[in-house]
């Protein structure tokens, strides 16, 4: 496990981290959720039993993510890298896509969008 990033939604706090070897097709993202109390106490965190973001038939080994809002602050985006093709090892590319929040306040990253798929650009602040 590597590359932890803090992600907050209101009072909810999450640590999103990369899991598995970054050179493999199995690289993915895991999640810890803070349950309250001392953030330095391991007992204050719950680990999701399954990855929260993993590869598909078209996207291999997505991981090492960062999170940024759109310029107008209305959208949240995940920026991550993935393998250029199955078995690519360190031949990786940068990807980004919007994500949403589940009803319980946790992040919902969905599935990685296939390369070449057009998506709307992040919203910008009106000039």
CSV table of N, CA and C in Angstrom, one decimal, residues 1-120:
chain,number,residue,atom,x,y,z
A,1,UNK,N,0.8,-1.2,0.0
A,1,UNK,CA,0.0,0.0,0.0
A,1,UNK,C,0.9,1.2,0.0
A,2,UNK,N,0.5,2.2,-0.8
A,2,UNK,CA,1.3,3.4,-0.9
A,2,UNK,C,0.4,4.6,-1.3
A,3,UNK,N,1.0,5.8,-1.4
A,3,UNK,CA,0.4,7.0,-2.0
A,3,UNK,C,-0.9,7.4,-1.3
A,4,UNK,N,-0.9,7.5,0.1
A,4,UNK,CA,-2.2,7.9,0.7
A,4,UNK,C,-2.5,9.3,0.4
A,5,UNK,N,-3.8,9.6,0.2
A,5,UNK,CA,-4.3,10.9,0.0
A,5,UNK,C,-5.5,11.1,0.9
A,6,UNK,N,-5.6,12.2,1.6
A,6,UNK,CA,-6.8,12.6,2.4
A,6,UNK,C,-7.9,13.1,1.5
A,7,UNK,N,-9.1,12.7,1.7
A,7,UNK,CA,-10.2,13.2,1.0
A,7,UNK,C,-11.3,13.5,2.0
A,8,UNK,N,-11.8,14.7,2.0
A,8,UNK,CA,-12.8,15.1,3.0
A,8,UNK,C,-14.1,15.5,2.3
A,9,UNK,N,-15.2,15.2,3.0
A,9,UNK,CA,-16.6,15.6,2.5
A,9,UNK,C,-17.3,16.0,3.8
A,10,UNK,N,-17.4,17.3,4.0
A,10,UNK,CA,-17.9,17.8,5.2
A,10,UNK,C,-17.1,17.4,6.4
A,11,UNK,N,-17.7,16.7,7.4
A,11,UNK,CA,-17.0,16.2,8.5
A,11,UNK,C,-16.4,14.8,8.3
A,12,UNK,N,-16.7,14.2,7.2
A,12,UNK,CA,-16.3,12.9,6.9
A,12,UNK,C,-14.8,12.9,6.3
A,13,UNK,N,-14.0,12.0,6.8
A,13,UNK,CA,-12.6,12.0,6.4
A,13,UNK,C,-12.2,10.6,5.9
A,14,UNK,N,-11.6,10.5,4.8
A,14,UNK,CA,-11.2,9.3,4.1
A,14,UNK,C,-9.7,9.3,3.8
A,15,UNK,N,-9.0,8.2,3.8
A,15,UNK,CA,-7.7,8.0,3.2
A,15,UNK,C,-7.9,7.1,2.1
A,16,UNK,N,-7.5,7.6,0.9
A,16,UNK,CA,-7.6,6.8,-0.3
A,16,UNK,C,-6.1,6.5,-0.6
A,17,UNK,N,-5.8,5.2,-0.8
A,17,UNK,CA,-4.4,4.8,-1.0
A,17,UNK,C,-4.4,3.8,-2.2
A,18,UNK,N,-3.2,3.6,-2.7
A,18,UNK,CA,-2.9,2.7,-3.8
A,18,UNK,C,-2.6,1.3,-3.2
A,19,UNK,N,-3.0,0.3,-3.8
A,19,UNK,CA,-2.7,-1.1,-3.4
A,19,UNK,C,-2.3,-2.0,-4.5
A,20,UNK,N,-1.5,-2.9,-4.2
A,20,UNK,CA,-0.9,-3.9,-5.2
A,20,UNK,C,0.3,-3.2,-5.9
A,21,UNK,N,1.0,-4.0,-6.6
A,21,UNK,CA,2.2,-3.4,-7.3
A,21,UNK,C,1.8,-2.5,-8.4
A,22,UNK,N,2.4,-1.3,-8.4
A,22,UNK,CA,2.0,-0.2,-9.4
A,22,UNK,C,2.4,-0.6,-10.8
A,23,UNK,N,3.2,-1.6,-11.0
A,23,UNK,CA,3.7,-2.1,-12.3
A,23,UNK,C,2.7,-3.2,-12.8
A,24,UNK,N,1.7,-3.6,-12.0
A,24,UNK,CA,0.8,-4.7,-12.4
A,24,UNK,C,-0.5,-4.2,-12.9
A,25,UNK,N,-1.3,-5.0,-13.6
A,25,UNK,CA,-2.6,-4.7,-14.0
A,25,UNK,C,-3.6,-4.7,-12.8
A,26,UNK,N,-3.1,-5.1,-11.6
A,26,UNK,CA,-4.0,-5.2,-10.4
A,26,UNK,C,-3.9,-4.0,-9.5
A,27,UNK,N,-3.1,-3.0,-9.8
A,27,UNK,CA,-3.0,-1.8,-9.1
A,27,UNK,C,-4.4,-1.2,-8.9
A,28,UNK,N,-4.7,-0.7,-7.8
A,28,UNK,CA,-6.1,-0.2,-7.5
A,28,UNK,C,-6.1,0.8,-6.4
A,29,UNK,N,-7.2,1.2,-6.0
A,29,UNK,CA,-7.4,2.1,-4.8
A,29,UNK,C,-8.2,1.5,-3.7
A,30,UNK,N,-7.7,1.6,-2.5
A,30,UNK,CA,-8.4,1.2,-1.3
A,30,UNK,C,-8.8,2.4,-0.5
A,31,UNK,N,-9.6,2.2,0.5
A,31,UNK,CA,-10.2,3.3,1.3
A,31,UNK,C,-10.2,3.0,2.8
A,32,UNK,N,-9.8,3.9,3.6
A,32,UNK,CA,-10.0,3.9,5.0
A,32,UNK,C,-11.0,5.0,5.4
A,33,UNK,N,-11.9,4.8,6.3
A,33,UNK,CA,-12.9,5.8,6.7
A,33,UNK,C,-12.7,6.0,8.2
A,34,UNK,N,-12.5,7.3,8.5
A,34,UNK,CA,-12.4,7.7,9.9
A,34,UNK,C,-13.7,7.6,10.6
A,35,UNK,N,-13.8,7.0,11.7
A,35,UNK,CA,-15.0,6.8,12.5
A,35,UNK,C,-15.2,7.8,13.7
A,36,UNK,N,-14.2,8.6,13.8
A,36,UNK,CA,-14.3,9.6,14.9
A,36,UNK,C,-13.2,9.3,15.9
A,37,UNK,N,-12.9,10.2,16.8
A,37,UNK,CA,-11.9,9.9,17.8
A,37,UNK,C,-10.5,10.4,17.4
A,38,UNK,N,-9.5,9.8,17.9
A,38,UNK,CA,-8.1,10.2,17.7
A,38,UNK,C,-7.7,9.6,16.3
A,39,UNK,N,-7.4,10.5,15.3
A,39,UNK,CA,-7.0,10.1,14.0
A,39,UNK,C,-5.7,9.3,14.0
A,40,UNK,N,-4.9,9.3,15.0
A,40,UNK,CA,-3.7,8.6,15.1
A,40,UNK,C,-3.9,7.2,15.7
A,41,UNK,N,-5.1,6.9,16.2
A,41,UNK,CA,-5.5,5.6,16.7
A,41,UNK,C,-6.0,4.7,15.6
A,42,UNK,N,-5.3,3.6,15.3
A,42,UNK,CA,-5.8,2.7,14.2
A,42,UNK,C,-7.2,2.2,14.4
A,43,UNK,N,-7.7,2.2,15.6
A,43,UNK,CA,-9.1,1.8,15.9
A,43,UNK,C,-10.1,2.8,15.5
A,44,UNK,N,-9.6,4.0,15.1
A,44,UNK,CA,-10.6,5.1,14.7
A,44,UNK,C,-10.8,5.0,13.1
A,45,UNK,N,-10.3,4.0,12.5
A,45,UNK,CA,-10.4,3.8,11.1
A,45,UNK,C,-11.0,2.5,10.7
A,46,UNK,N,-11.8,2.4,9.6
A,46,UNK,CA,-12.4,1.2,9.1
A,46,UNK,C,-11.9,1.1,7.7
A,47,UNK,N,-11.4,-0.1,7.3
A,47,UNK,CA,-10.9,-0.4,6.0
A,47,UNK,C,-11.9,-1.1,5.1
A,48,UNK,N,-12.2,-0.5,3.9
A,48,UNK,CA,-13.1,-1.2,3.0
A,48,UNK,C,-12.5,-2.5,2.6
A,49,UNK,N,-13.3,-3.6,2.6
A,49,UNK,CA,-12.7,-4.9,2.3
A,49,UNK,C,-12.3,-5.1,0.8
A,50,UNK,N,-12.9,-4.3,-0.1
A,50,UNK,CA,-12.6,-4.5,-1.5
A,50,UNK,C,-12.1,-3.1,-2.0
A,51,UNK,N,-11.4,-3.1,-3.2
A,51,UNK,CA,-11.0,-1.9,-3.8
A,51,UNK,C,-12.2,-0.9,-4.1
A,52,UNK,N,-11.9,0.4,-4.0
A,52,UNK,CA,-13.0,1.3,-4.3
A,52,UNK,C,-12.8,1.8,-5.8
A,53,UNK,N,-11.7,1.5,-6.4
A,53,UNK,CA,-11.5,1.9,-7.8
A,53,UNK,C,-10.5,0.9,-8.4
A,54,UNK,N,-10.9,0.2,-9.4
A,54,UNK,CA,-10.1,-0.9,-10.0
A,54,UNK,C,-10.2,-0.9,-11.5
A,55,UNK,N,-9.3,-1.7,-12.1
A,55,UNK,CA,-9.3,-1.7,-13.6
A,55,UNK,C,-10.5,-2.4,-14.2
A,56,UNK,N,-10.6,-2.2,-15.5
A,56,UNK,CA,-11.7,-2.7,-16.3
A,56,UNK,C,-11.0,-3.5,-17.5
A,57,UNK,N,-11.8,-3.9,-18.4
A,57,UNK,CA,-11.3,-4.5,-19.6
A,57,UNK,C,-10.6,-3.5,-20.5
A,58,UNK,N,-10.8,-2.2,-20.3
A,58,UNK,CA,-10.1,-1.2,-21.1
A,58,UNK,C,-9.1,-0.3,-20.3
A,59,UNK,N,-9.1,-0.3,-19.0
A,59,UNK,CA,-8.2,0.5,-18.2
A,59,UNK,C,-7.5,-0.5,-17.2
A,60,UNK,N,-6.2,-0.5,-17.2
A,60,UNK,CA,-5.4,-1.4,-16.5
A,60,UNK,C,-4.7,-0.8,-15.3
A,61,UNK,N,-4.8,-1.3,-14.1
A,61,UNK,CA,-4.0,-0.8,-13.0
A,61,UNK,C,-4.2,0.6,-12.6
A,62,UNK,N,-5.4,1.1,-12.5
A,62,UNK,CA,-5.5,2.6,-12.1
A,62,UNK,C,-5.2,2.7,-10.6
A,63,UNK,N,-4.4,3.8,-10.3
A,63,UNK,CA,-4.0,4.0,-8.9
A,63,UNK,C,-3.3,5.4,-8.8
A,64,UNK,N,-2.7,5.5,-7.6
A,64,UNK,CA,-2.0,6.7,-7.2
A,64,UNK,C,-2.8,8.0,-7.5
A,65,UNK,N,-3.9,8.2,-6.9
A,65,UNK,CA,-4.8,9.2,-7.2
A,65,UNK,C,-4.6,10.5,-6.4
A,66,UNK,N,-5.1,11.6,-7.0
A,66,UNK,CA,-5.2,12.9,-6.3
A,66,UNK,C,-6.6,13.4,-6.6
A,67,UNK,N,-7.1,14.3,-5.8
A,67,UNK,CA,-8.5,14.8,-5.9
A,67,UNK,C,-8.5,16.3,-6.0
A,68,UNK,N,-9.2,16.9,-7.0
A,68,UNK,CA,-9.2,18.3,-7.1
A,68,UNK,C,-10.7,18.7,-7.5
A,69,UNK,N,-11.0,19.9,-7.0
A,69,UNK,CA,-12.3,20.5,-7.4
A,69,UNK,C,-12.2,21.2,-8.8
A,70,UNK,N,-13.3,21.3,-9.5
A,70,UNK,CA,-13.3,22.1,-10.7
A,70,UNK,C,-13.1,23.6,-10.3
A,71,UNK,N,-12.8,24.4,-11.2
A,71,UNK,CA,-12.5,25.8,-10.9
A,71,UNK,C,-13.7,26.5,-10.2
A,72,UNK,N,-14.9,26.1,-10.6
A,72,UNK,CA,-16.1,26.7,-9.9
A,72,UNK,C,-16.5,26.1,-8.6
A,73,UNK,N,-15.8,25.0,-8.2
A,73,UNK,CA,-16.0,24.3,-7.0
A,73,UNK,C,-17.2,23.4,-6.9
A,74,UNK,N,-17.9,23.2,-8.1
A,74,UNK,CA,-19.1,22.4,-8.1
A,74,UNK,C,-18.9,21.0,-8.4
A,75,UNK,N,-17.7,20.6,-8.9
A,75,UNK,CA,-17.4,19.2,-9.3
A,75,UNK,C,-16.2,18.8,-8.6
A,76,UNK,N,-16.1,17.5,-8.4
A,76,UNK,CA,-14.9,16.8,-7.8
A,76,UNK,C,-14.3,15.9,-8.9
A,77,UNK,N,-13.0,16.0,-9.0
A,77,UNK,CA,-12.3,15.2,-10.1
A,77,UNK,C,-11.3,14.3,-9.4
A,78,UNK,N,-11.1,13.1,-9.9
A,78,UNK,CA,-10.0,12.2,-9.5
A,78,UNK,C,-9.0,12.2,-10.7
A,79,UNK,N,-7.8,12.4,-10.3
A,79,UNK,CA,-6.7,12.3,-11.3
A,79,UNK,C,-5.8,11.1,-10.9
A,80,UNK,N,-5.5,10.2,-11.8
A,80,UNK,CA,-4.8,9.0,-11.4
A,80,UNK,C,-4.0,8.5,-12.6
A,81,UNK,N,-3.1,7.6,-12.4
A,81,UNK,CA,-2.4,7.0,-13.6
A,81,UNK,C,-2.8,5.5,-13.7
A,82,UNK,N,-2.7,5.1,-15.0
A,82,UNK,CA,-3.0,3.7,-15.3
A,82,UNK,C,-2.0,3.2,-16.3
A,83,UNK,N,-2.0,1.9,-16.5
A,83,UNK,CA,-1.1,1.3,-17.5
A,83,UNK,C,-1.6,1.6,-18.9
A,84,UNK,N,-0.7,1.8,-19.9
A,84,UNK,CA,-1.1,2.1,-21.3
A,84,UNK,C,-1.8,1.0,-21.9
A,85,UNK,N,-1.5,-0.2,-21.5
A,85,UNK,CA,-2.1,-1.5,-22.0
A,85,UNK,C,-1.9,-2.6,-21.0
A,86,UNK,N,-2.6,-3.7,-21.1
A,86,UNK,CA,-2.4,-4.8,-20.2
A,86,UNK,C,-0.9,-5.3,-20.2
A,87,UNK,N,-0.3,-5.4,-19.0
A,87,UNK,CA,1.1,-5.8,-18.9
A,87,UNK,C,2.1,-4.8,-19.2
A,88,UNK,N,1.7,-3.5,-19.3
A,88,UNK,CA,2.6,-2.4,-19.7
A,88,UNK,C,3.6,-2.1,-18.6
A,89,UNK,N,3.5,-2.6,-17.4
A,89,UNK,CA,4.4,-2.3,-16.4
A,89,UNK,C,4.4,-0.8,-16.1
A,90,UNK,N,5.7,-0.2,-16.2
A,90,UNK,CA,5.8,1.2,-15.9
A,90,UNK,C,5.4,2.2,-17.0
A,91,UNK,N,5.0,1.6,-18.1
A,91,UNK,CA,4.5,2.5,-19.2
A,91,UNK,C,3.1,2.9,-18.8
A,92,UNK,N,2.9,4.1,-18.2
A,92,UNK,CA,1.7,4.6,-17.6
A,92,UNK,C,1.2,5.9,-18.2
A,93,UNK,N,0.0,6.2,-18.0
A,93,UNK,CA,-0.6,7.5,-18.5
A,93,UNK,C,-1.4,8.1,-17.4
A,94,UNK,N,-1.6,9.4,-17.6
A,94,UNK,CA,-2.4,10.2,-16.6
A,94,UNK,C,-3.9,10.2,-17.1
A,95,UNK,N,-4.8,10.1,-16.2
A,95,UNK,CA,-6.2,10.1,-16.5
A,95,UNK,C,-6.9,11.0,-15.5
A,96,UNK,N,-8.1,11.5,-15.9
A,96,UNK,CA,-8.9,12.2,-14.9
A,96,UNK,C,-10.4,12.1,-15.3
A,97,UNK,N,-11.2,12.1,-14.3
A,97,UNK,CA,-12.7,12.0,-14.5
A,97,UNK,C,-13.4,12.5,-13.3
A,98,UNK,N,-14.6,13.0,-13.4
A,98,UNK,CA,-15.4,13.4,-12.3
A,98,UNK,C,-15.8,12.3,-11.4
A,99,UNK,N,-16.0,12.5,-10.1
A,99,UNK,CA,-16.6,11.6,-9.2
A,99,UNK,C,-17.7,12.2,-8.4
A,100,UNK,N,-18.5,11.4,-7.8
A,100,UNK,CA,-19.6,11.9,-7.0
A,100,UNK,C,-19.5,11.4,-5.5
A,101,UNK,N,-20.5,11.7,-4.7
A,101,UNK,CA,-20.6,11.2,-3.4
A,101,UNK,C,-21.8,10.3,-3.2
A,102,UNK,N,-21.6,9.2,-2.4
A,102,UNK,CA,-22.7,8.4,-2.1
A,102,UNK,C,-23.6,9.0,-1.0
A,103,UNK,N,-24.7,8.5,-0.8
A,103,UNK,CA,-25.7,9.1,0.2
A,103,UNK,C,-25.1,9.1,1.6
A,104,UNK,N,-24.2,8.2,1.9
A,104,UNK,CA,-23.6,8.1,3.2
A,104,UNK,C,-22.4,9.1,3.4
A,105,UNK,N,-22.1,9.9,2.3
A,105,UNK,CA,-21.0,10.8,2.3
A,105,UNK,C,-19.7,10.3,1.8
A,106,UNK,N,-19.6,9.0,1.5
A,106,UNK,CA,-18.4,8.5,1.0
A,106,UNK,C,-18.2,8.7,-0.5
A,107,UNK,N,-16.9,8.7,-1.0
A,107,UNK,CA,-16.8,8.9,-2.4
A,107,UNK,C,-17.2,7.8,-3.3
A,108,UNK,N,-17.8,8.1,-4.4
A,108,UNK,CA,-18.2,7.1,-5.4
A,108,UNK,C,-17.4,7.4,-6.7
A,109,UNK,N,-16.3,6.7,-6.9
A,109,UNK,CA,-15.4,6.9,-8.0
A,109,UNK,C,-16.0,6.3,-9.3
A,110,UNK,N,-16.9,5.3,-9.2
A,110,UNK,CA,-17.4,4.6,-10.4
A,110,UNK,C,-16.3,3.7,-10.9
A,111,UNK,N,-16.3,3.6,-12.2
A,111,UNK,CA,-15.3,2.8,-12.9
A,111,UNK,C,-14.4,3.7,-13.8
A,112,UNK,N,-13.2,3.3,-14.0
A,112,UNK,CA,-12.3,4.2,-14.9
A,112,UNK,C,-12.9,4.3,-16.3
A,113,UNK,N,-12.9,5.5,-16.8
A,113,UNK,CA,-13.4,5.7,-18.2
A,113,UNK,C,-12.4,5.3,-19.2
A,114,UNK,N,-12.8,4.6,-20.2
A,114,UNK,CA,-11.9,4.0,-21.2
A,114,UNK,C,-11.2,5.2,-22.0
A,115,UNK,N,-9.9,5.0,-22.3
A,115,UNK,CA,-9.2,6.0,-23.1
A,115,UNK,C,-9.9,6.3,-24.4
A,116,UNK,N,-9.9,7.5,-24.7
A,116,UNK,CA,-10.5,8.0,-26.0
A,116,UNK,C,-12.0,8.3,-25.8
A,117,UNK,N,-12.6,8.0,-24.6
A,117,UNK,CA,-14.0,8.4,-24.4
A,117,UNK,C,-14.1,9.8,-24.1
A,118,UNK,N,-14.9,10.5,-24.8
A,118,UNK,CA,-15.1,12.0,-24.6
A,118,UNK,C,-15.9,12.2,-23.3
A,119,UNK,N,-15.5,13.1,-22.5
A,119,UNK,CA,-16.3,13.6,-21.3
A,119,UNK,C,-16.2,15.1,-21.3
A,120,UNK,N,-17.2,15.7,-20.7
A,120,UNK,CA,-17.2,17.2,-20.6
A,120,UNK,C,-16.0,17.6,-19.7
